[in-house]
Amino acid sequence: MNDMLPLVLAWATGGVLGAFFFGGLWWTVRKALASNQPAFWLLTSGLLRMGLTLAGFYIAAGGNWQRWLACLLGFVMARQIVTRLTQEVRHAP
């Protein structure tokens, strides 16, 4: 049981980082479309999201490849969830 706790924590951290990254991407695209300076929003947000996500992965996983894999799995799962939550519902005419 003690061996599973770090993997579960890495997986959960990956999920939080994924939600932050892809939720931030969705917010950035919406903000950039309505802005007079979309390049500023895209560049700033991209650097911030990538930097924080990579730092989070490094801290959560350390040097253990199993924790890196668990973190990546949580990240990918969060991508699927954020994608479903942010889809616009289209009704038939």
mmCIF file of N, CA, C and O in Angstrom, residues 17-18 20-22 24-25 28 41-58 68 75:
data_model
loop_
_atom_site.group_PDB
_atom_site.id
_atom_site.type_symbol
_atom_site.label_atom_id
_atom_site.label_comp_id
_atom_site.label_asym_id
_atom_site.label_seq_id
_atom_site.Cartn_x
_atom_site.Cartn_y
_atom_site.Cartn_z
ATOM 1 N N LEU A 17 -2.706 19.388 -12.958
ATOM 2 C CA LEU A 17 -1.899 20.123 -13.935
ATOM 3 C C LEU A 17 -2.560 20.113 -15.314
ATOM 4 O O LEU A 17 -2.540 21.119 -16.025
ATOM 5 N N GLY A 18 -3.159 18.984 -15.688
ATOM 6 C CA GLY A 18 -3.866 18.907 -16.965
ATOM 7 C C GLY A 18 -5.070 19.826 -17.004
ATOM 8 O O GLY A 18 -5.332 20.491 -18.011
ATOM 9 N N PHE A 20 -5.450 22.541 -15.261
ATOM 10 C CA PHE A 20 -4.907 23.899 -15.350
ATOM 11 C C PHE A 20 -4.459 24.213 -16.771
ATOM 12 O O PHE A 20 -4.794 25.263 -17.322
ATOM 13 N N PHE A 21 -3.710 23.303 -17.383
ATOM 14 C CA PHE A 21 -3.145 23.548 -18.705
ATOM 15 C C PHE A 21 -4.244 23.682 -19.758
ATOM 16 O O PHE A 21 -4.290 24.659 -20.510
ATOM 17 N N PHE A 22 -5.129 22.699 -19.836
ATOM 18 C CA PHE A 22 -6.132 22.710 -20.897
ATOM 19 C C PHE A 22 -7.282 23.665 -20.603
ATOM 20 O O PHE A 22 -7.852 24.248 -21.527
ATOM 21 N N GLY A 24 -6.760 26.462 -19.032
ATOM 22 C CA GLY A 24 -6.117 27.735 -19.378
ATOM 23 C C GLY A 24 -6.037 27.954 -20.874
ATOM 24 O O GLY A 24 -6.180 29.079 -21.357
ATOM 25 N N LEU A 25 -5.813 26.884 -21.612
ATOM 26 C CA LEU A 25 -5.788 26.989 -23.072
ATOM 27 C C LEU A 25 -7.155 27.412 -23.603
ATOM 28 O O LEU A 25 -7.256 28.303 -24.452
ATOM 29 N N THR A 28 -7.677 31.039 -22.750
ATOM 30 C CA THR A 28 -6.804 31.890 -23.552
ATOM 31 C C THR A 28 -7.340 32.075 -24.966
ATOM 32 O O THR A 28 -7.333 33.191 -25.501
ATOM 33 N N TRP A 41 -1.751 37.479 -25.684
ATOM 34 C CA TRP A 41 -2.452 36.499 -24.854
ATOM 35 C C TRP A 41 -1.935 35.091 -25.101
ATOM 36 O O TRP A 41 -1.698 34.330 -24.160
ATOM 37 N N LEU A 42 -1.761 34.726 -26.363
ATOM 38 C CA LEU A 42 -1.331 33.372 -26.688
ATOM 39 C C LEU A 42 0.093 33.106 -26.217
ATOM 40 O O LEU A 42 0.389 32.045 -25.657
ATOM 41 N N LEU A 43 0.992 34.043 -26.444
ATOM 42 C CA LEU A 43 2.389 33.864 -26.049
ATOM 43 C C LEU A 43 2.541 33.839 -24.529
ATOM 44 O O LEU A 43 3.170 32.925 -23.974
ATOM 45 N N THR A 44 1.951 34.805 -23.861
ATOM 46 C CA THR A 44 2.066 34.887 -22.404
ATOM 47 C C THR A 44 1.449 33.664 -21.737
ATOM 48 O O THR A 44 2.046 33.044 -20.855
ATOM 49 N N SER A 45 0.260 33.315 -22.160
ATOM 50 C CA SER A 45 -0.417 32.173 -21.563
ATOM 51 C C SER A 45 0.326 30.871 -21.854
ATOM 52 O O SER A 45 0.458 30.019 -20.972
ATOM 53 N N GLY A 46 0.815 30.725 -23.066
ATOM 54 C CA GLY A 46 1.538 29.506 -23.421
ATOM 55 C C GLY A 46 2.788 29.324 -22.583
ATOM 56 O O GLY A 46 3.055 28.224 -22.079
ATOM 57 N N LEU A 47 3.556 30.381 -22.426
ATOM 58 C CA LEU A 47 4.767 30.291 -21.606
ATOM 59 C C LEU A 47 4.441 30.010 -20.144
ATOM 60 O O LEU A 47 5.093 29.181 -19.495
ATOM 61 N N LEU A 48 3.433 30.667 -19.619
ATOM 62 C CA LEU A 48 3.041 30.464 -18.226
ATOM 63 C C LEU A 48 2.514 29.046 -18.002
ATOM 64 O O LEU A 48 2.934 28.364 -17.058
ATOM 65 N N ARG A 49 1.626 28.594 -18.873
ATOM 66 C CA ARG A 49 1.057 27.248 -18.726
ATOM 67 C C ARG A 49 2.126 26.172 -18.859
ATOM 68 O O ARG A 49 2.175 25.230 -18.058
ATOM 69 N N MET A 50 3.005 26.298 -19.855
ATOM 70 C CA MET A 50 4.063 25.294 -20.036
ATOM 71 C C MET A 50 5.053 25.299 -18.876
ATOM 72 O O MET A 50 5.456 24.235 -18.390
ATOM 73 N N GLY A 51 5.446 26.469 -18.435
ATOM 74 C CA GLY A 51 6.407 26.555 -17.338
ATOM 75 C C GLY A 51 5.872 25.952 -16.052
ATOM 76 O O GLY A 51 6.557 25.151 -15.392
ATOM 77 N N LEU A 52 4.647 26.315 -15.682
ATOM 78 C CA LEU A 52 4.074 25.782 -14.454
ATOM 79 C C LEU A 52 3.795 24.290 -14.553
ATOM 80 O O LEU A 52 3.997 23.542 -13.587
ATOM 81 N N THR A 53 3.364 23.835 -15.724
ATOM 82 C CA THR A 53 3.084 22.413 -15.900
ATOM 83 C C THR A 53 4.363 21.593 -15.833
ATOM 84 O O THR A 53 4.418 20.561 -15.148
ATOM 85 N N LEU A 54 5.408 22.027 -16.510
ATOM 86 C CA LEU A 54 6.671 21.293 -16.462
ATOM 87 C C LEU A 54 7.276 21.303 -15.061
ATOM 88 O O LEU A 54 7.804 20.276 -14.604
ATOM 89 N N ALA A 55 7.190 22.418 -14.374
ATOM 90 C CA ALA A 55 7.694 22.474 -13.003
ATOM 91 C C ALA A 55 6.885 21.542 -12.101
ATOM 92 O O ALA A 55 7.450 20.843 -11.245
ATOM 93 N N GLY A 56 5.576 21.509 -12.296
ATOM 94 C CA GLY A 56 4.732 20.609 -11.516
ATOM 95 C C GLY A 56 5.052 19.151 -11.773
ATOM 96 O O GLY A 56 5.103 18.339 -10.843
ATOM 97 N N PHE A 57 5.282 18.801 -13.031
ATOM 98 C CA PHE A 57 5.673 17.432 -13.367
ATOM 99 C C PHE A 57 6.996 17.082 -12.689
ATOM 100 O O PHE A 57 7.145 16.000 -12.126
ATOM 101 N N TYR A 58 7.944 17.969 -12.759
ATOM 102 C CA TYR A 58 9.262 17.716 -12.185
ATOM 103 C C TYR A 58 9.178 17.518 -10.674
ATOM 104 O O TYR A 58 9.801 16.606 -10.118
ATOM 105 N N TRP A 68 6.420 9.590 -13.209
ATOM 106 C CA TRP A 68 6.283 10.384 -14.439
ATOM 107 C C TRP A 68 5.135 9.840 -15.279
ATOM 108 O O TRP A 68 4.321 10.595 -15.808
ATOM 109 N N PHE A 75 -2.623 13.685 -16.531
ATOM 110 C CA PHE A 75 -2.643 14.847 -17.437
ATOM 111 C C PHE A 75 -3.519 14.564 -18.657
ATOM 112 O O PHE A 75 -4.362 15.388 -19.039
#
